[in-house]
PDB file of C-alpha atoms in Angstrom:
ATOM      1  CA  MET A 214     122.547  78.208 121.272  1.00  0.00           C
ATOM      2  CA  ASN A 215     120.072  75.489 120.227  1.00  0.00           C
ATOM      3  CA  TYR A 216     119.432  74.643 123.886  1.00  0.00           C
ATOM      4  CA  CYS A 217     118.621  78.271 124.730  1.00  0.00           C
ATOM      5  CA  TYR A 218     116.367  78.536 121.675  1.00  0.00           C
ATOM      6  CA  ARG A 219     114.469  75.384 122.645  1.00  0.00           C
ATOM      7  CA  LEU A 220     114.146  76.589 126.228  1.00  0.00           C
ATOM      8  CA  PHE A 221     112.775  79.955 125.067  1.00  0.00           C
ATOM      9  CA  ASN A 222     110.201  78.296 122.800  1.00  0.00           C
ATOM     10  CA  TRP A 223     109.169  75.967 125.611  1.00  0.00           C
ATOM     11  CA  ALA A 224     108.665  78.892 128.011  1.00  0.00           C
ATOM     12  CA  LEU A 225     107.102  81.280 125.468  1.00  0.00           C
ATOM     13  CA  PRO A 226     105.863  79.206 122.540  1.00  0.00           C
ATOM     14  CA  ASN A 227     105.011  80.913 119.246  1.00  0.00           C
ATOM     15  CA  LEU A 228     101.380  79.972 118.571  1.00  0.00           C
ATOM     16  CA  CYS A 229      99.231  80.082 115.443  1.00  0.00           C
ATOM     17  CA  VAL A 230      96.691  82.923 115.712  1.00  0.00           C
ATOM     18  CA  CYS A 231      93.963  80.632 114.379  1.00  0.00           C
ATOM     19  CA  CYS A 232      94.313  77.241 116.088  1.00  0.00           C
ATOM     20  CA  HIS A 233      96.760  78.256 118.845  1.00  0.00           C
ATOM     21  CA  GLN A 234      99.064  75.350 118.081  1.00  0.00           C
ATOM     22  CA  PRO A 235     102.855  75.869 118.082  1.00  0.00           C
ATOM     23  CA  VAL A 236     104.321  77.242 114.850  1.00  0.00           C
ATOM     24  CA  HIS A 237     107.886  78.156 113.927  1.00  0.00           C
ATOM     25  CA  ALA A 238     108.609  81.889 114.159  1.00  0.00           C
ATOM     26  CA  PRO A 239     108.321  84.288 112.436  1.00  0.00           C
ATOM     27  CA  ALA A 240     105.180  82.631 111.028  1.00  0.00           C
ATOM     28  CA  LYS A 241     101.969  83.285 112.944  1.00  0.00           C
ATOM     29  CA  ILE A 242      99.710  81.017 110.887  1.00  0.00           C
ATOM     30  CA  CYS A 243     100.334  77.293 110.607  1.00  0.00           C
ATOM     31  CA  ARG A 244     100.201  75.417 107.291  1.00  0.00           C
ATOM     32  CA  ILE A 245      96.814  73.863 108.005  1.00  0.00           C
ATOM     33  CA  CYS A 246      95.180  77.180 108.885  1.00  0.00           C
ATOM     34  CA  LEU A 247      96.838  78.885 105.907  1.00  0.00           C
ATOM     35  CA  SER A 248      95.042  76.450 103.625  1.00  0.00           C
ATOM     36  CA  ASP A 249      91.715  77.597 105.112  1.00  0.00           C
ATOM     37  CA  ILE A 250      92.312  81.279 104.321  1.00  0.00           C
ATOM     38  CA  ALA A 251      91.154  82.040 100.784  1.00  0.00           C
ATOM     39  CA  ARG A 252      93.459  84.568  99.163  1.00  0.00           C
ATOM     40  CA  LEU A 253      92.443  86.359  95.971  1.00  0.00           C
ATOM     41  CA  ASN A 254      93.907  84.766  92.858  1.00  0.00           C
ATOM     42  CA  PHE A 255      95.298  86.389  89.728  1.00  0.00           C
ATOM     43  CA  LYS A 256      93.845  83.974  87.148  1.00  0.00           C
ATOM     44  CA  SER A 257      92.127  86.687  85.116  1.00  0.00           C
ATOM     45  CA  SER A 258      94.651  89.479  85.766  1.00  0.00           C
ATOM     46  CA  VAL A 259      97.242  90.590  88.279  1.00  0.00           C
ATOM     47  CA  ASN A 260      95.323  93.903  88.301  1.00  0.00           C
ATOM     48  CA  LEU A 261      92.230  93.110  90.359  1.00  0.00           C
ATOM     49  CA  LEU A 262      90.350  96.047  88.807  1.00  0.00           C
ATOM     50  CA  HIS A 263      89.972  93.801  85.761  1.00  0.00           C
ATOM     51  CA  ARG A 264      87.834  91.339  87.720  1.00  0.00           C
ATOM     52  CA  PRO A 265      84.145  92.166  87.115  1.00  0.00           C
ATOM     53  CA  ASP A 266      83.105  91.187  90.656  1.00  0.00           C
ATOM     54  CA  ILE A 267      85.633  93.649  92.077  1.00  0.00           C
ATOM     55  CA  ASN A 268      85.353  96.389  89.459  1.00  0.00           C
ATOM     56  CA  LYS A 269      81.632  96.830  90.141  1.00  0.00           C
ATOM     57  CA  LEU A 270      82.366  97.657  93.788  1.00  0.00           C
ATOM     58  CA  ILE A 271      84.682 100.583  92.943  1.00  0.00           C
ATOM     59  CA  PRO A 272      83.003 103.124  90.651  1.00  0.00           C
ATOM     60  CA  ASN A 273      85.219 105.269  88.411  1.00  0.00           C
ATOM     61  CA  PRO A 274      88.631 104.604  89.974  1.00  0.00           C
ATOM     62  CA  THR A 275      91.207 107.362  89.487  1.00  0.00           C
ATOM     63  CA  PHE A 276      94.034 104.895  90.181  1.00  0.00           C
ATOM     64  CA  ASP A 277      95.471 102.437  87.671  1.00  0.00           C
ATOM     65  CA  SER A 278      95.616  99.085  89.426  1.00  0.00           C
ATOM     66  CA  LEU A 279      94.487  97.250  92.545  1.00  0.00           C
ATOM     67  CA  PHE A 280      96.329  94.658  94.605  1.00  0.00           C
ATOM     68  CA  ALA A 281      94.711  92.908  97.581  1.00  0.00           C
ATOM     69  CA  VAL A 282      95.228  89.813  99.681  1.00  0.00           C
ATOM     70  CA  CYS A 283      91.674  88.629 100.329  1.00  0.00           C
ATOM     71  CA  TRP A 284      88.033  89.501 100.855  1.00  0.00           C
ATOM     72  CA  TYR A 285      87.050  91.200 104.113  1.00  0.00           C
ATOM     73  CA  GLN A 286      85.849  88.020 105.802  1.00  0.00           C
ATOM     74  CA  HIS A 287      86.540  86.034 108.950  1.00  0.00           C
ATOM     75  CA  PRO A 288      89.165  85.545 110.311  1.00  0.00           C
ATOM     76  CA  VAL A 289      91.052  88.444 108.710  1.00  0.00           C
ATOM     77  CA  SER A 290      88.176  90.865 109.359  1.00  0.00           C
ATOM     78  CA  ALA A 291      88.506  90.133 113.083  1.00  0.00           C
ATOM     79  CA  TRP A 292      92.284  90.671 112.926  1.00  0.00           C
ATOM     80  CA  LEU A 293      91.925  94.005 111.127  1.00  0.00           C
ATOM     81  CA  LYS A 294      89.294  95.198 113.610  1.00  0.00           C
ATOM     82  CA  GLY A 295      91.475  94.011 116.473  1.00  0.00           C
ATOM     83  CA  ILE A 296      94.434  96.052 115.235  1.00  0.00           C
ATOM     84  CA  LYS A 297      92.440  99.153 114.338  1.00  0.00           C
ATOM     85  CA  PHE A 298      90.088  99.467 117.297  1.00  0.00           C
ATOM     86  CA  ASN A 299      91.614  97.381 120.105  1.00  0.00           C
ATOM     87  CA  LYS A 300      95.356  97.893 119.524  1.00  0.00           C
ATOM     88  CA  GLN A 301      95.862  94.124 119.150  1.00  0.00           C
ATOM     89  CA  LEU A 302      99.108  94.550 117.234  1.00  0.00           C
ATOM     90  CA  THR A 303     100.007  90.872 117.725  1.00  0.00           C
ATOM     91  CA  TYR A 304      97.969  90.189 114.573  1.00  0.00           C
ATOM     92  CA  LYS A 305     100.427  92.209 112.473  1.00  0.00           C
ATOM     93  CA  ALA A 306     102.768  89.262 111.970  1.00  0.00           C
ATOM     94  CA  ALA A 307      99.915  87.141 110.585  1.00  0.00           C
ATOM     95  CA  LEU A 308      98.988  89.880 108.109  1.00  0.00           C
ATOM     96  CA  HIS A 309     102.639  90.319 107.104  1.00  0.00           C
ATOM     97  CA  GLN A 310     102.877  86.572 106.446  1.00  0.00           C
ATOM     98  CA  LEU A 311      99.876  86.664 104.104  1.00  0.00           C
ATOM     99  CA  ILE A 312     101.043  89.856 102.375  1.00  0.00           C
ATOM    100  CA  LYS A 313     104.439  88.339 101.579  1.00  0.00           C
ATOM    101  CA  MET A 314     102.769  85.249 100.118  1.00  0.00           C
ATOM    102  CA  GLN A 315     100.451  87.361  97.969  1.00  0.00           C
ATOM    103  CA  ILE A 316     103.276  89.576  96.674  1.00  0.00           C
ATOM    104  CA  LYS A 317     105.281  86.462  95.787  1.00  0.00           C
ATOM    105  CA  ASP A 318     102.316  85.121  93.776  1.00  0.00           C
ATOM    106  CA  ALA A 319     101.871  88.485  92.033  1.00  0.00           C
ATOM    107  CA  GLN A 320     105.549  88.656  91.078  1.00  0.00           C
ATOM    108  CA  ALA A 321     105.139  85.385  89.186  1.00  0.00           C
ATOM    109  CA  GLU A 322     102.505  86.967  86.927  1.00  0.00           C
ATOM    110  CA  GLN A 323     103.071  88.813  83.671  1.00  0.00           C
ATOM    111  CA  ASN A 324     102.666  92.602  83.685  1.00  0.00           C
ATOM    112  CA  TRP A 325     103.334  92.840  87.428  1.00  0.00           C
ATOM    113  CA  GLN A 326     105.123  96.052  88.322  1.00  0.00           C
ATOM    114  CA  MET A 327     106.580  96.816  91.741  1.00  0.00           C
ATOM    115  CA  PRO A 328     105.993 100.413  92.879  1.00  0.00           C
ATOM    116  CA  ASP A 329     108.774 102.827  93.775  1.00  0.00           C
ATOM    117  CA  VAL A 330     107.233 103.527  97.158  1.00  0.00           C
ATOM    118  CA  LEU A 331     104.284 102.752  99.443  1.00  0.00           C
ATOM    119  CA  MET A 332     102.212 105.634 100.814  1.00  0.00           C
ATOM    120  CA  PRO A 333      99.906 104.714 103.713  1.00  0.00           C
ATOM    121  CA  VAL A 334      96.561 106.523 103.841  1.00  0.00           C
ATOM    122  CA  PRO A 335      97.251 109.080 106.589  1.00  0.00           C
ATOM    123  CA  LEU A 336      95.175 109.703 109.685  1.00  0.00           C
ATOM    124  CA  HIS A 337      94.328 113.199 110.872  1.00  0.00           C
ATOM    125  CA  TRP A 338      96.829 114.125 113.597  1.00  0.00           C
ATOM    126  CA  GLN A 339      94.111 114.245 116.264  1.00  0.00           C
ATOM    127  CA  ARG A 340      92.891 110.731 115.441  1.00  0.00           C
ATOM    128  CA  ARG A 341      96.461 109.459 115.366  1.00  0.00           C
ATOM    129  CA  VAL A 342      97.107 110.863 118.848  1.00  0.00           C
ATOM    130  CA  ILE A 343      93.983 109.137 120.157  1.00  0.00           C
ATOM    131  CA  ARG A 344      94.729 105.796 118.465  1.00  0.00           C
ATOM    132  CA  GLY A 345      98.474 105.944 118.977  1.00  0.00           C
ATOM    133  CA  PHE A 346      99.370 104.591 115.535  1.00  0.00           C
ATOM    134  CA  ASN A 347      98.247 104.415 111.909  1.00  0.00           C
ATOM    135  CA  GLN A 348      97.005 100.900 111.159  1.00  0.00           C
ATOM    136  CA  SER A 349      97.874 101.262 107.465  1.00  0.00           C
ATOM    137  CA  GLU A 350     101.511 101.902 108.339  1.00  0.00           C
ATOM    138  CA  GLU A 351     101.581  98.956 110.738  1.00  0.00           C
ATOM    139  CA  ILE A 352     100.049  96.497 108.252  1.00  0.00           C
ATOM    140  CA  TRP A 353     102.358  97.377 105.358  1.00  0.00           C
ATOM    141  CA  GLN A 354     105.675  97.192 107.163  1.00  0.00           C
ATOM    142  CA  ARG A 355     108.369  94.696 106.180  1.00  0.00           C
ATOM    143  CA  THR A 356     107.569  94.373 102.480  1.00  0.00           C
ATOM    144  CA  GLY A 357     111.066  95.456 101.471  1.00  0.00           C
ATOM    145  CA  ILE A 358     109.616  98.488  99.657  1.00  0.00           C
ATOM    146  CA  ALA A 359     110.324 102.056 100.778  1.00  0.00           C
ATOM    147  CA  VAL A 360     107.513 103.760 102.723  1.00  0.00           C
ATOM    148  CA  ASP A 361     106.753 107.491 102.461  1.00  0.00           C
ATOM    149  CA  THR A 362     104.606 108.917 105.275  1.00  0.00           C
ATOM    150  CA  LYS A 363     105.367 112.587 104.521  1.00  0.00           C
ATOM    151  CA  SER A 364     104.104 113.313 101.005  1.00  0.00           C
ATOM    152  CA  ILE A 365     100.382 112.916 101.756  1.00  0.00           C
ATOM    153  CA  THR A 366      98.855 114.739 104.740  1.00  0.00           C
ATOM    154  CA  ARG A 367      95.334 114.595 106.098  1.00  0.00           C
ATOM    155  CA  VAL A 368      94.317 118.225 106.550  1.00  0.00           C
ATOM    156  CA  LYS A 369      90.661 117.740 107.439  1.00  0.00           C
ATOM    157  CA  ARG A 370      89.301 115.601 110.255  1.00  0.00           C
ATOM    158  CA  THR A 371      86.458 113.669 108.657  1.00  0.00           C
ATOM    159  CA  LYS A 372      83.846 111.308 109.992  1.00  0.00           C
ATOM    160  CA  PRO A 373      84.860 107.628 109.773  1.00  0.00           C
ATOM    161  CA  GLN A 374      83.895 106.371 106.308  1.00  0.00           C
ATOM    162  CA  SER A 375      82.548 103.133 107.836  1.00  0.00           C
ATOM    163  CA  GLU A 376      79.784 105.147 109.531  1.00  0.00           C
ATOM    164  CA  LEU A 377      78.511 106.722 106.298  1.00  0.00           C
ATOM    165  CA  ASN A 378      76.449 105.591 103.332  1.00  0.00           C
ATOM    166  CA  LYS A 379      77.888 105.464  99.834  1.00  0.00           C
ATOM    167  CA  ARG A 380      76.756 108.963  98.811  1.00  0.00           C
ATOM    168  CA  ASP A 381      78.008 110.645 101.989  1.00  0.00           C
ATOM    169  CA  ARG A 382      81.391 108.909 101.797  1.00  0.00           C
ATOM    170  CA  LYS A 383      82.269 110.759  98.596  1.00  0.00           C
ATOM    171  CA  THR A 384      81.471 114.231  99.964  1.00  0.00           C
ATOM    172  CA  ASN A 385      82.983 113.428 103.374  1.00  0.00           C
ATOM    173  CA  ILE A 386      86.442 112.728 101.965  1.00  0.00           C
ATOM    174  CA  LYS A 387      86.586 115.586  99.445  1.00  0.00           C
ATOM    175  CA  GLY A 388      89.395 118.001 100.273  1.00  0.00           C
ATOM    176  CA  ALA A 389      90.606 115.869 103.187  1.00  0.00           C
ATOM    177  CA  PHE A 390      94.199 115.503 101.944  1.00  0.00           C
ATOM    178  CA  SER A 391      97.078 117.596 100.681  1.00  0.00           C
ATOM    179  CA  CYS A 392     100.030 116.425  98.586  1.00  0.00           C
ATOM    180  CA  ASN A 393     103.616 117.682  98.726  1.00  0.00           C
ATOM    181  CA  LEU A 394     105.882 115.049  97.172  1.00  0.00           C
ATOM    182  CA  THR A 395     109.237 114.526  98.866  1.00  0.00           C
ATOM    183  CA  HIS A 396     110.651 112.836  95.731  1.00  0.00           C
ATOM    184  CA  ARG A 397     109.803 112.506  92.055  1.00  0.00           C
ATOM    185  CA  TYR A 398     108.118 109.128  91.958  1.00  0.00           C
ATOM    186  CA  GLN A 399     107.023 107.365  88.786  1.00  0.00           C
ATOM    187  CA  HIS A 400     104.919 104.652  90.420  1.00  0.00           C
ATOM    188  CA  VAL A 401     103.277 105.027  93.828  1.00  0.00           C
ATOM    189  CA  ALA A 402     101.179 102.448  95.676  1.00  0.00           C
ATOM    190  CA  ILE A 403      98.678 103.884  98.156  1.00  0.00           C
ATOM    191  CA  VAL A 404      98.298 101.346 100.957  1.00  0.00           C
ATOM    192  CA  ASP A 405      95.392 100.841 103.351  1.00  0.00           C
ATOM    193  CA  ASP A 406      93.722  98.120 105.379  1.00  0.00           C
ATOM    194  CA  ILE A 407      90.390  97.847 103.540  1.00  0.00           C
ATOM    195  CA  ILE A 408      88.767  99.201 100.398  1.00  0.00           C
ATOM    196  CA  THR A 409      84.976  99.512 100.159  1.00  0.00           C
ATOM    197  CA  THR A 410      83.918 102.180  97.650  1.00  0.00           C
ATOM    198  CA  GLY A 411      87.406 103.485  96.877  1.00  0.00           C
ATOM    199  CA  TYR A 412      86.518 107.134  97.493  1.00  0.00           C
ATOM    200  CA  THR A 413      89.389 107.694  99.945  1.00  0.00           C
ATOM    201  CA  VAL A 414      92.102 106.300  97.683  1.00  0.00           C
ATOM    202  CA  ASN A 415      90.515 107.967  94.642  1.00  0.00           C
ATOM    203  CA  GLU A 416      90.997 111.350  96.314  1.00  0.00           C
ATOM    204  CA  ILE A 417      94.656 110.615  97.089  1.00  0.00           C
ATOM    205  CA  ALA A 418      95.313 109.163  93.621  1.00  0.00           C
ATOM    206  CA  ARG A 419      93.902 112.317  92.026  1.00  0.00           C
ATOM    207  CA  LEU A 420      96.327 114.457  94.036  1.00  0.00           C
ATOM    208  CA  LEU A 421      99.295 112.246  93.191  1.00  0.00           C
ATOM    209  CA  LYS A 422      98.580 112.359  89.479  1.00  0.00           C
ATOM    210  CA  SER A 423      98.147 116.130  89.615  1.00  0.00           C
ATOM    211  CA  ALA A 424     101.596 116.257  91.249  1.00  0.00           C
ATOM    212  CA  GLY A 425     103.118 114.366  88.317  1.00  0.00           C
ATOM    213  CA  VAL A 426     103.066 110.710  89.384  1.00  0.00           C
ATOM    214  CA  LYS A 427     102.651 108.627  86.219  1.00  0.00           C
ATOM    215  CA  GLN A 428     101.218 105.440  87.741  1.00  0.00           C
ATOM    216  CA  VAL A 429      99.202 105.029  90.928  1.00  0.00           C
ATOM    217  CA  SER A 430      98.332 101.641  92.349  1.00  0.00           C
ATOM    218  CA  VAL A 431      96.251 100.834  95.397  1.00  0.00           C
ATOM    219  CA  TRP A 432      97.302  98.035  97.721  1.00  0.00           C
ATOM    220  CA  VAL A 433      94.889  96.934 100.433  1.00  0.00           C
ATOM    221  CA  PHE A 434      94.814  93.921 102.661  1.00  0.00           C
ATOM    222  CA  ALA A 435      91.109  93.243 102.141  1.00  0.00           C
ATOM    223  CA  ILE A 436      88.259  94.153  99.815  1.00  0.00           C
ATOM    224  CA  SER A 437      84.879  94.726 101.435  1.00  0.00           C
ATOM    225  CA  ASP A 438      81.824  93.407  99.599  1.00  0.00           C
ATOM    226  CA  PRO A 439      78.468  94.188 101.293  1.00  0.00           C
ATOM    227  CA  THR A 440      77.020  90.955  99.871  1.00  0.00           C
ATOM    228  CA  LYS A 441      79.612  88.825 101.691  1.00  0.00           C
ATOM    229  CA  PRO A 442      79.510  88.143 105.469  1.00  0.00           C
ATOM    230  CA  SER A 443      82.351  89.705 107.433  1.00  0.00           C
TER     231      SER A 443
END
């Protein structure tokens, strides 16, 4: 068994996505490169909405708390773009590795509450057919938390939010979703790849609360700040 395993790793080595040096599976980022990736810390609060530098980016959130792994900066910005636009799904394992580390850190903090379920921000069916997958679903796999992809539906095909200014983003997303809960959830986490203004998740959070969900969190891999290079 060990011989076969060593032979497999010699023939098809598992390489770090950053430095391309061998790393033990299932990890995709080596220890040295992990130390170079700055994850968001929870020194002030496990709810990142309580951080002034983050709160100012998301006006009037309709959700209760925010969890994120890092800022939208290199190299994770390149990985997220690679997954979303170039179908480079090999980066998923690296994102999963960082997500698990961040959840572990959050669980060590006071007032941390695990949601009942994760709900990925849905794509319109036409965009999903073209892309072949929903990047939000792919990124938030393997957390050990149930995932519900049925309760929230995208009923309007909108322009990509990344192509619009701040004012147009709010009107673009209005009325884009419908909510039909499959279960009675108390705490739902909406999951996505990136948050910029928060208008998309605000719209979904509003629907969930109208449907009776008591607590709505937003979990994203990265937070976009226009003042920071990506």
